[in-house]
Coordinates of C-alpha atoms in Angstrom, one line a residue:
M1 CA 0.0 0.0 0.0
N2 CA 1.1 3.5 -0.7
S3 CA 1.5 5.3 2.6
E4 CA 1.1 9.0 3.4
S5 CA 2.8 10.9 6.1
S6 CA 1.1 10.1 9.4
T7 CA 1.2 11.3 12.9
K8 CA -0.9 8.3 14.1
E9 CA 0.6 5.3 15.6
L10 CA -1.1 2.0 16.1
S11 CA -1.5 2.7 19.8
D12 CA -3.3 6.0 19.1
I13 CA -6.5 4.4 17.8
S14 CA -9.0 1.8 19.0
Y15 CA -9.8 -1.6 17.6
S16 CA -13.0 -3.5 17.3
V17 CA -14.2 -6.9 16.1
L18 CA -16.6 -7.9 13.3
D19 CA -18.0 -11.4 13.7
L20 CA -20.4 -13.3 11.5
A21 CA -20.9 -16.4 13.7
S22 CA -19.3 -18.6 11.1
I23 CA -20.6 -22.2 10.8
I24 CA -17.7 -24.4 10.0
K25 CA -17.9 -27.7 8.0
G26 CA -18.6 -30.4 10.5
G27 CA -19.7 -27.9 13.1
T28 CA -23.1 -26.8 14.4
I29 CA -24.9 -23.5 14.7
S30 CA -24.9 -23.8 18.5
A31 CA -21.1 -24.3 18.4
A32 CA -20.9 -21.2 16.2
F33 CA -22.7 -19.1 18.8
E34 CA -20.5 -20.5 21.6
N35 CA -17.4 -19.6 19.6
T36 CA -18.8 -16.1 19.1
V37 CA -19.3 -15.6 22.8
D38 CA -15.9 -17.1 23.7
L39 CA -14.3 -14.7 21.2
A40 CA -16.1 -11.7 22.7
Q41 CA -15.0 -12.7 26.2
H42 CA -11.4 -12.9 25.1
V43 CA -11.3 -9.7 23.1
E44 CA -13.0 -7.8 25.9
K45 CA -10.1 -8.9 28.2
W46 CA -7.6 -7.9 25.6
G47 CA -8.9 -4.3 25.3
Y48 CA -11.0 -4.2 22.1
Q49 CA -13.5 -1.4 22.0
R50 CA -16.6 -3.0 20.5
F51 CA -17.9 -6.4 19.2
W52 CA -20.2 -6.2 16.2
V53 CA -22.2 -8.9 14.4
A54 CA -23.5 -8.6 10.9
E55 CA -26.9 -9.4 9.4
H56 CA -26.8 -11.9 6.6
H57 CA -29.5 -14.2 5.3
S58 CA -29.9 -17.5 3.5
M59 CA -26.2 -18.2 3.8
P60 CA -25.3 -21.7 5.1
G61 CA -22.0 -20.6 6.6
I62 CA -23.3 -17.5 8.6
A63 CA -25.5 -17.8 11.7
S64 CA -26.0 -14.1 12.5
S65 CA -29.3 -13.6 10.7
A66 CA -31.2 -12.8 13.9
T67 CA -28.7 -10.1 14.6
S68 CA -30.5 -8.3 17.5
V69 CA -31.0 -11.7 19.3
L70 CA -27.3 -12.5 18.9
I71 CA -26.3 -9.1 20.2
G72 CA -28.3 -9.7 23.4
Y73 CA -26.7 -13.1 23.8
V74 CA -23.2 -11.7 23.5
A75 CA -23.9 -8.7 25.7
G76 CA -25.4 -10.9 28.4
R77 CA -22.2 -13.0 28.6
T78 CA -19.7 -10.1 28.6
E79 CA -19.3 -7.3 31.0
K80 CA -18.1 -4.0 29.5
I81 CA -17.3 -4.3 25.8
R82 CA -19.7 -2.4 23.5
V83 CA -21.8 -4.8 21.5
G84 CA -23.7 -3.9 18.3
S85 CA -24.5 -4.5 14.7
G86 CA -22.2 -4.2 11.8
G87 CA -24.8 -3.9 10.6
I88 CA -28.5 -4.1 10.6
M89 CA -29.8 -3.9 7.0
L90 CA -32.5 -1.3 7.6
P91 CA -34.5 -1.8 4.4
N92 CA -35.1 -5.4 5.6
H93 CA -37.1 -4.1 8.6
A94 CA -39.7 -1.6 9.7
P95 CA -37.8 1.2 11.5
L96 CA -40.2 0.9 14.4
V97 CA -39.1 -2.7 15.0
I98 CA -35.4 -1.8 15.0
A99 CA -36.1 1.1 17.4
E100 CA -37.9 -1.3 19.8
Q101 CA -35.3 -4.1 19.5
F102 CA -32.4 -1.8 20.2
G103 CA -34.3 0.1 22.8
T104 CA -34.8 -3.2 24.5
L105 CA -31.1 -4.0 24.2
E106 CA -30.0 -0.6 25.5
A107 CA -32.4 -0.9 28.5
M108 CA -30.9 -4.4 29.3
Y109 CA -27.3 -3.4 28.8
P110 CA -27.1 0.4 29.4
G111 CA -24.3 2.3 27.7
R112 CA -23.0 -0.8 25.8
I113 CA -25.2 -1.1 22.6
D114 CA -24.2 0.3 19.1
L115 CA -26.6 0.4 16.2
G116 CA -24.7 0.2 12.9
L117 CA -26.9 0.5 9.8
G118 CA -26.6 -0.5 6.2
R119 CA -28.8 -0.6 3.2
A120 CA -27.8 -3.7 1.3
P121 CA -30.0 -6.8 1.6
G122 CA -27.3 -9.0 3.1
S123 CA -28.1 -11.8 0.7
D124 CA -29.3 -12.6 -2.8
Q125 CA -32.2 -11.1 -4.8
Y126 CA -34.7 -13.8 -3.9
T127 CA -34.0 -13.6 -0.2
A128 CA -34.2 -9.8 -0.4
M129 CA -37.7 -10.2 -1.9
A130 CA -38.7 -12.6 0.9
L131 CA -37.5 -10.1 3.5
R132 CA -38.7 -6.9 1.9
G133 CA -41.7 -8.1 -0.1
D134 CA -40.8 -6.0 -3.1
V135 CA -37.8 -6.7 -5.3
R136 CA -37.8 -3.0 -6.3
N137 CA -37.0 -2.0 -2.7
N138 CA -33.2 -1.5 -3.4
G139 CA -32.5 0.7 -0.4
Q140 CA -33.0 4.0 -2.2
D141 CA -35.4 5.1 0.6
F142 CA -32.7 4.4 3.2
P143 CA -32.4 8.1 4.2
E144 CA -36.2 8.3 4.8
Q145 CA -36.1 5.1 6.8
L146 CA -33.1 6.4 8.8
A147 CA -35.0 9.6 9.6
Q148 CA -38.0 7.6 10.7
L149 CA -35.8 5.4 13.0
R150 CA -34.1 8.5 14.5
S151 CA -37.5 10.1 15.2
Y152 CA -38.6 7.0 17.1
L153 CA -35.5 7.2 19.3
H154 CA -35.8 11.0 19.9
P155 CA -37.2 12.1 23.3
D156 CA -39.9 14.2 21.5
S157 CA -41.4 11.0 20.0
K158 CA -43.4 10.7 23.2
H159 CA -45.8 13.2 21.6
N160 CA -46.3 11.0 18.6
R161 CA -49.2 8.6 18.0
V162 CA -46.8 5.8 17.2
R163 CA -44.1 5.4 19.8
A164 CA -41.1 3.0 20.2
I165 CA -41.3 1.6 23.8
P166 CA -38.6 0.7 24.6
G167 CA -36.6 3.0 22.4
E168 CA -37.7 6.6 22.7
G169 CA -35.3 8.9 24.4
Q170 CA -32.6 6.4 24.7
D171 CA -29.0 7.3 23.7
I172 CA -28.1 4.6 21.3
P173 CA -25.1 5.5 19.1
L174 CA -26.0 5.2 15.4
W175 CA -23.3 4.4 12.8
L176 CA -23.7 4.3 9.0
L177 CA -22.0 1.5 7.2
G178 CA -21.0 1.4 3.6
S179 CA -18.9 -0.1 0.8
S180 CA -19.4 2.9 -1.6
G181 CA -19.9 6.6 -1.4
F182 CA -23.7 6.6 -0.6
S183 CA -23.5 6.1 3.1
A184 CA -20.3 8.2 3.3
A185 CA -22.1 11.2 1.9
L186 CA -25.2 10.6 4.1
S187 CA -23.2 10.1 7.3
A188 CA -21.2 13.3 6.5
K189 CA -24.4 15.3 6.0
L190 CA -26.0 14.0 9.2
G191 CA -22.8 14.3 11.3
L192 CA -22.7 10.6 12.2
P193 CA -19.8 8.2 12.6
F194 CA -19.0 6.2 9.5
S195 CA -17.7 2.6 9.1
F196 CA -16.3 1.6 5.7
A197 CA -16.1 -2.0 4.5
S198 CA -12.5 -2.1 3.3
H199 CA -12.4 -5.8 4.1
F200 CA -14.4 -6.5 0.9
S201 CA -14.4 -3.2 -1.0
P202 CA -10.8 -2.0 -0.8
E203 CA -10.7 -0.1 -4.0
N204 CA -13.4 2.3 -2.8
T205 CA -11.8 3.0 0.6
K206 CA -9.9 6.2 0.0
P207 CA -12.6 7.9 -2.2
A208 CA -15.3 7.1 0.4
L209 CA -13.3 8.3 3.3
A210 CA -12.4 11.5 1.4
R211 CA -16.1 12.1 0.6
Y212 CA -17.0 11.6 4.3
R213 CA -14.3 13.9 5.7
N214 CA -14.6 16.6 3.1
N215 CA -18.4 16.9 3.4
F216 CA -18.7 16.4 7.2
Q217 CA -21.1 18.7 9.0
P218 CA -20.8 18.9 12.8
S219 CA -23.8 17.7 14.7
E220 CA -25.0 17.2 18.3
V221 CA -23.5 13.7 17.9
L222 CA -20.0 14.6 16.6
D223 CA -18.1 17.8 16.2
K224 CA -15.6 16.2 13.7
P225 CA -15.5 13.1 11.5
H226 CA -15.0 9.7 13.0
A227 CA -14.2 6.9 10.5
M228 CA -13.9 3.3 11.3
V229 CA -12.4 1.0 8.6
G230 CA -12.9 -2.7 8.2
I231 CA -9.9 -4.9 7.6
N232 CA -9.3 -8.7 7.3
V233 CA -6.5 -9.9 9.5
F234 CA -5.0 -13.4 9.5
A235 CA -2.2 -13.3 12.1
A236 CA -0.2 -16.3 13.4
D237 CA 3.1 -17.0 15.0
T238 CA 4.6 -17.9 11.6
T239 CA 4.0 -16.4 8.1
E240 CA 3.3 -19.9 6.7
E241 CA 0.6 -20.6 9.3
A242 CA -1.0 -17.2 8.7
Q243 CA -1.1 -17.8 4.9
K244 CA -2.7 -21.2 5.5
I245 CA -5.4 -20.0 7.9
S246 CA -6.4 -17.3 5.4
T247 CA -7.3 -20.0 2.8
S248 CA -10.6 -20.7 4.6
Y249 CA -11.8 -17.2 3.9
Q250 CA -10.5 -17.4 0.3
Q251 CA -12.6 -20.5 -0.2
Q252 CA -15.6 -18.9 1.3
F253 CA -15.3 -15.9 -1.0
L254 CA -14.7 -18.2 -4.0
N255 CA -17.9 -20.0 -3.2
L256 CA -19.8 -16.7 -3.1
I257 CA -18.6 -15.6 -6.6
R258 CA -19.5 -19.1 -7.8
N259 CA -23.0 -18.6 -6.3
T260 CA -22.5 -21.8 -4.2
P261 CA -22.2 -20.5 -0.6
G262 CA -21.5 -23.1 2.0
Q263 CA -20.1 -23.7 5.4
M264 CA -16.5 -22.5 6.2
A265 CA -14.0 -25.0 4.9
P266 CA -10.9 -26.1 6.6
P267 CA -7.7 -24.4 5.5
V268 CA -5.5 -25.9 2.8
D269 CA -1.8 -25.7 2.1
T270 CA -2.4 -24.2 -1.3
M271 CA -5.4 -22.8 -3.3
D272 CA -3.8 -24.1 -6.6
G273 CA -6.2 -26.5 -8.2
I274 CA -9.1 -25.1 -6.2
W275 CA -9.6 -21.9 -8.1
S276 CA -8.9 -20.9 -11.7
E277 CA -6.6 -17.9 -12.5
Y278 CA -9.6 -15.8 -13.4
E279 CA -11.4 -16.7 -10.1
K280 CA -8.1 -16.0 -8.2
A281 CA -7.9 -12.6 -9.7
I282 CA -11.5 -11.7 -8.7
V283 CA -11.1 -13.0 -5.1
M284 CA -7.7 -11.3 -4.6
K285 CA -9.0 -8.0 -5.9
Q286 CA -11.8 -8.1 -3.3
L287 CA -9.5 -9.2 -0.5
N288 CA -6.3 -7.4 -1.4
A289 CA -6.6 -5.2 1.8
S290 CA -6.2 -8.4 3.9
I291 CA -3.3 -8.4 6.4
I292 CA -1.6 -11.8 6.6
G293 CA 1.6 -12.6 8.5
N294 CA 3.5 -13.2 11.7
P295 CA 3.4 -10.6 14.5
D296 CA 6.1 -8.3 13.0
E297 CA 4.5 -8.4 9.5
V298 CA 1.1 -7.8 10.9
K299 CA 2.3 -4.8 12.8
Q300 CA 4.0 -3.3 9.8
Q301 CA 1.0 -3.9 7.5
L302 CA -1.5 -2.4 10.1
Q303 CA 0.7 0.7 10.4
A304 CA 0.8 1.0 6.6
F305 CA -3.0 0.7 6.5
L306 CA -3.4 3.3 9.2
D307 CA -1.0 5.6 7.3
E308 CA -3.1 5.3 4.2
T309 CA -6.6 5.6 5.7
Q310 CA -5.9 7.8 8.8
A311 CA -8.7 5.7 10.5
D312 CA -9.9 6.7 13.9
E313 CA -10.7 3.0 14.6
M314 CA -10.3 -0.3 12.8
I315 CA -12.8 -3.1 12.9
I316 CA -11.2 -6.4 12.3
N317 CA -12.7 -9.4 10.6
S318 CA -10.8 -12.7 11.0
A319 CA -12.8 -15.5 9.4
I320 CA -10.7 -18.5 10.6
Y321 CA -11.8 -22.1 10.6
D322 CA -10.0 -23.2 13.8
H323 CA -11.3 -21.3 16.8
K324 CA -8.0 -21.4 18.7
A325 CA -6.2 -20.0 15.7
R326 CA -8.8 -17.3 15.5
L327 CA -8.3 -16.4 19.1
R328 CA -4.6 -16.3 18.6
S329 CA -5.0 -14.0 15.6
Y330 CA -6.9 -11.4 17.6
E331 CA -4.5 -11.8 20.5
I332 CA -1.5 -11.0 18.2
V333 CA -3.3 -7.8 17.0
A334 CA -3.9 -6.8 20.6
E335 CA -0.2 -7.4 21.3
V336 CA 1.3 -5.5 18.3
T337 CA -1.1 -2.5 18.7
G338 CA -0.4 -2.1 22.4
M339 CA -3.8 -3.0 23.6
K340 CA -2.5 -6.0 25.5

């Protein structure tokens, strides 16, 4: 990556976790949830700022479809780490329902709940139609839905005929998530924090961040931009092991572009013979912001990524088949960034 001059060091920013409750081959959904909770408990101890789970549907390898329920499960088995959505796909839901669900979560776990919002379906076109009831609902009314959601959470909503109880008057931080410029522009206009999905849309990272920062309007929420950037990290004690554990995610992404999503596969020594050169090019283009290596290499690559993005926070996705290897990857990040 090309780096720019930076005054930020790795110890200057905070780090968070993105988890999809991956279902591995030979595993169960219950085990996926237990692994998610165990990861949350470990990263809380290591100093991570927040733990987010993401809404996906009709995907055999991802168990986080009932996102609000899973957030409550994780928050109930941790003590202080912030828990939230990365994100809730708002066009899939009535804004009132999300206000009630997150109002309930905030009442249960005060000061610990984040509501990250996106506008993609989190699945394929047929599943989106099943969720939204209208295939033409492509998220273009997201700004109106967001305004409606915010109105339900506002203290003045007690005067409305329709009220979110729980929800109204609760201080639930809202984040906008995106992989293009749409949410960057909207979060800038509204003065909200913005989280960009570099972990699967690396080529749009710098333009989206520039659009957010250049157009940011201070609000009662923020007086200056706050950008969190997603990144895939596969850290291990040796470079060879790091490269190997990253192959599970490469296989998962390969299955997505083949339209054959499945459970997370075990790592392999080489992807040669599994993908074609064309497929490899597509996968690596989407995942070229991934950080893979031993502790020294990971530290160097994280600093380069920080130099380039000037992120205020990084949210780390480590889709690793073996749970112990996944824990070790997050532990290495904690060590090299000064959290632990």
